[in-house]
Coordinates of C-alpha atoms in Angstrom, one line a residue:
X478 CA -33.8 183.6 41.9
X479 CA -35.3 187.0 42.6
X480 CA -38.7 188.2 41.6
X481 CA -39.3 190.5 38.7
X482 CA -40.7 194.1 38.6
X483 CA -43.8 193.5 36.5
X484 CA -43.8 195.4 33.2
X485 CA -41.0 197.7 34.2
X486 CA -38.4 196.7 31.6
X487 CA -40.5 197.6 28.6
X488 CA -39.6 194.7 26.3
X489 CA -41.1 196.2 23.1
X490 CA -39.4 199.5 23.5
X491 CA -36.1 197.8 24.5
X492 CA -36.1 195.9 21.2
X493 CA -36.9 198.9 19.1
X494 CA -34.3 201.0 21.0
X495 CA -31.7 198.2 20.3
X496 CA -32.4 198.2 16.6
X497 CA -32.3 202.0 16.5
X498 CA -29.0 202.1 18.3
X499 CA -27.5 199.4 16.0
X500 CA -28.5 201.5 13.1
X501 CA -27.2 204.8 14.6
X502 CA -23.9 203.2 15.5
X503 CA -23.5 201.0 12.4
X504 CA -20.8 203.1 10.8
X505 CA -18.8 203.3 14.0
X506 CA -19.1 199.7 15.2
X507 CA -19.6 197.4 12.2
X508 CA -16.2 197.9 10.5
X509 CA -14.4 196.9 13.7
X510 CA -16.7 193.9 14.2
X511 CA -16.2 192.9 10.6
X512 CA -12.4 193.2 10.8
X513 CA -12.2 191.1 14.0
X514 CA -14.7 188.5 12.6
X515 CA -12.6 188.2 9.4
X516 CA -9.3 187.8 11.3
X517 CA -10.9 185.2 13.6
X518 CA -12.4 183.2 10.7
X519 CA -9.1 183.3 8.8
X520 CA -7.2 182.2 11.9
X521 CA -9.6 179.3 12.4
X522 CA -9.2 178.3 8.8
X523 CA -5.4 178.5 9.0
X524 CA -5.0 176.8 12.4
X525 CA -7.8 174.3 12.2
X526 CA -9.0 173.7 8.6
X527 CA -12.5 172.4 8.2
X528 CA -12.7 168.6 8.7
X529 CA -15.7 166.3 8.3
X530 CA -14.8 164.9 11.7
X531 CA -13.4 167.8 13.8
X532 CA -10.6 166.7 16.1
X533 CA -9.4 168.4 19.3
X534 CA -5.8 169.3 18.6
X535 CA -3.3 172.2 19.0
X536 CA -4.7 174.0 15.9
X537 CA -8.2 174.0 17.2
X538 CA -7.2 175.1 20.6
X539 CA -5.0 178.0 19.2
X540 CA -7.9 179.1 17.0
X541 CA -10.3 179.1 19.9
X542 CA -7.9 181.1 22.0
X543 CA -7.4 183.7 19.3
X544 CA -11.2 184.0 18.9
X545 CA -11.7 184.4 22.6
X546 CA -9.0 187.1 23.0
X547 CA -10.0 189.1 20.0
X548 CA -13.7 188.7 20.7
X549 CA -13.2 189.9 24.3
X550 CA -11.3 193.0 23.3
X551 CA -13.8 193.7 20.5
X552 CA -16.7 193.3 23.0
X553 CA -15.2 195.8 25.4
X554 CA -14.5 198.3 22.5
X555 CA -18.0 198.0 21.1
X556 CA -19.6 198.3 24.5
X557 CA -18.0 201.7 25.0
X558 CA -18.9 202.9 21.5
X559 CA -22.5 201.7 21.8
X560 CA -23.1 203.5 25.1
X561 CA -21.4 206.6 23.7
X562 CA -23.7 206.5 20.7
X563 CA -26.8 206.1 23.0
X564 CA -25.9 209.0 25.2
X565 CA -24.7 211.3 22.4
X566 CA -21.0 211.4 23.2
X567 CA -17.9 210.6 21.2
X568 CA -14.4 209.6 22.0
X569 CA -11.5 208.6 19.9
X570 CA -10.7 205.0 18.8
X571 CA -7.6 205.2 20.9
X572 CA -9.5 206.2 24.0
X573 CA -12.0 203.3 23.6
X574 CA -9.1 200.8 23.1
X575 CA -7.2 202.1 26.1
X576 CA -10.1 201.6 28.4
X577 CA -11.0 198.2 26.9
X578 CA -7.4 197.1 27.3
X579 CA -7.2 198.4 30.9
X580 CA -10.2 196.2 31.8
X581 CA -9.3 193.3 29.5
X582 CA -8.3 190.8 32.2
X583 CA -11.4 191.1 34.4
X584 CA -13.6 191.2 31.3
X585 CA -11.9 188.0 29.9
X586 CA -12.3 186.2 33.3
X587 CA -16.0 187.2 33.5
X588 CA -16.6 186.2 29.9
X589 CA -15.2 182.7 30.5
X590 CA -17.1 182.3 33.8
X591 CA -20.4 183.5 32.4
X592 CA -19.9 181.4 29.2
X593 CA -19.3 178.3 31.3
X594 CA -22.4 179.0 33.5
X595 CA -24.5 179.5 30.4
X596 CA -23.1 176.3 28.7
X597 CA -23.9 174.2 31.8
X598 CA -27.3 175.8 32.0
X599 CA -28.1 175.2 28.3
X600 CA -27.4 171.5 28.9
X601 CA -30.2 171.4 31.5
X602 CA -33.2 172.3 29.3
X603 CA -31.8 175.7 28.0
X604 CA -33.7 177.9 30.5
X605 CA -31.1 177.8 33.3
X606 CA -28.5 178.9 30.8
X607 CA -30.6 181.8 29.6
X608 CA -31.2 182.8 33.3
X609 CA -27.5 182.8 33.9
X610 CA -27.0 185.0 30.9
X611 CA -29.8 187.4 32.1
X612 CA -28.4 187.5 35.6
X613 CA -25.0 188.9 34.5
X614 CA -26.1 190.5 31.2
X615 CA -24.6 194.0 31.6
X616 CA -21.3 192.8 33.0
X617 CA -19.3 194.3 30.1
X618 CA -20.9 197.7 30.6
X619 CA -20.3 197.6 34.4
X620 CA -16.8 196.4 34.0
X621 CA -15.6 198.5 31.1
X622 CA -17.8 201.6 30.9
X623 CA -18.1 202.1 34.6
X624 CA -14.4 201.2 34.9
X625 CA -15.4 198.9 37.8
X626 CA -12.9 196.2 37.0
X627 CA -13.2 193.1 39.2
X628 CA -16.3 194.6 40.9
X629 CA -18.1 194.6 37.5
X630 CA -19.7 191.2 37.8
X631 CA -21.2 191.9 41.2
X632 CA -22.4 195.3 40.0
X633 CA -24.1 193.6 37.0
X634 CA -25.9 191.1 39.3
X635 CA -27.2 194.0 41.4
X636 CA -28.6 195.8 38.3
X637 CA -30.5 192.8 37.0
X638 CA -32.3 192.0 40.2
X639 CA -36.0 192.1 39.7
X640 CA -35.7 192.1 35.9
X641 CA -34.1 188.7 35.0
X642 CA -37.2 186.8 33.8
X643 CA -38.1 189.5 31.2
X644 CA -34.5 189.4 30.1
X645 CA -34.7 185.6 29.8
X646 CA -37.7 186.0 27.4
X647 CA -35.7 188.5 25.3
X648 CA -32.7 186.2 25.2
X649 CA -34.9 183.2 24.3
X650 CA -36.1 185.2 21.3
X651 CA -32.5 186.0 20.3
X652 CA -31.5 182.4 20.7
X653 CA -34.3 181.2 18.4
X654 CA -33.4 183.8 15.8
X655 CA -29.7 182.8 16.0
X656 CA -30.7 179.2 15.2
X657 CA -33.0 180.3 12.4
X658 CA -30.2 182.2 10.8
X659 CA -27.4 179.8 11.5
X660 CA -29.0 176.8 9.8
X661 CA -29.3 178.6 6.4
X662 CA -25.6 179.6 6.8
X663 CA -24.7 176.0 7.0
X664 CA -26.8 175.1 4.0
X665 CA -25.3 178.0 2.1
X666 CA -21.8 176.8 2.8
X667 CA -22.7 173.3 1.6
X668 CA -24.5 174.4 -1.5
X669 CA -22.2 177.2 -2.8
X670 CA -18.8 176.2 -1.5
X671 CA -16.7 177.1 1.5
X672 CA -15.8 180.6 0.4
X673 CA -19.4 181.8 0.2
X674 CA -20.1 180.1 3.5
X675 CA -17.0 181.8 5.1
X676 CA -18.2 185.2 3.8
X677 CA -21.7 184.7 5.2
X678 CA -20.2 183.5 8.5
X679 CA -18.0 186.5 8.8
X680 CA -20.9 188.9 8.0
X681 CA -23.2 187.2 10.4
X682 CA -20.6 187.2 13.2
X683 CA -20.0 190.9 12.7
X684 CA -23.7 191.7 12.8
X685 CA -24.0 189.5 15.9
X686 CA -21.3 191.5 17.7
X687 CA -23.0 194.7 16.6
X688 CA -26.5 193.8 17.8
X689 CA -25.2 192.2 21.0
X690 CA -23.3 195.4 21.9
X691 CA -26.4 197.5 21.1
X692 CA -28.7 195.2 23.2
X693 CA -26.3 195.1 26.1
X694 CA -25.9 198.9 26.1
X695 CA -29.7 199.5 26.0
X696 CA -30.3 196.9 28.8
X697 CA -27.6 198.6 30.9
X698 CA -29.0 202.1 30.3
X699 CA -32.6 200.9 31.0
X700 CA -31.6 199.2 34.2
X701 CA -29.6 202.3 35.4
X702 CA -32.8 204.3 34.8
X703 CA -35.2 201.9 36.5
X704 CA -33.0 201.0 39.5
X705 CA -31.2 204.3 40.1
X706 CA -33.1 206.9 38.3
X707 CA -30.1 207.7 36.1
X708 CA -31.1 208.5 32.5
X709 CA -28.9 208.4 29.5
X710 CA -28.6 212.2 29.5
X711 CA -27.4 212.1 33.1
X712 CA -24.5 209.7 32.4
X713 CA -21.0 211.1 32.0
X714 CA -18.7 208.5 30.3
X715 CA -15.4 207.9 32.0
X716 CA -13.4 206.9 29.0
X717 CA -9.8 207.5 28.4

């Protein structure tokens, strides 16, 4: 594990910049996130209906696969939009989709690999999982925005060197907030019925995609600035 550059990341300003970017890009990002979240939720309900004792079967596996594929494509799409909003540029929906599709396979493989590493780490007292997430955090931006393809994961690892423990702290806060919001969603579903719970779940999922994209974009831009002296105004998006 590498050492951290003390105070360089600016955690407070990074959080405020993330919230500001999420607000600025809400109209461009939330509808897509809401649509994919709704489709994923409906697919899960149709393929693997809720059961008091969930069983691993074809329906559950197909639902998980649909969620993974749609979520990966959405993540790549939102990554491009979020960075464009941050640097004051705009491309068409078709351009974002083409670039996200072009890098879909490496992004999918990286997502699976990082998710497995995080899951294993979470089992071992949580912190190792958060460290794995911090180590590769900007992999979507390096893979899709930089159009780096299979070199994206290595590029992300280079960018986070020296800043991983501050990122672990930020991710721990996010993890705690996710638990704090997720528990009431479960209660809401039980108290007011499955339809209300489903609606709340879809809205929460869409907001999660939005905030995650904004956070990842701001971390990426901050790391580019800190490590390479490249500011947002210097970046030229390679999208199309």
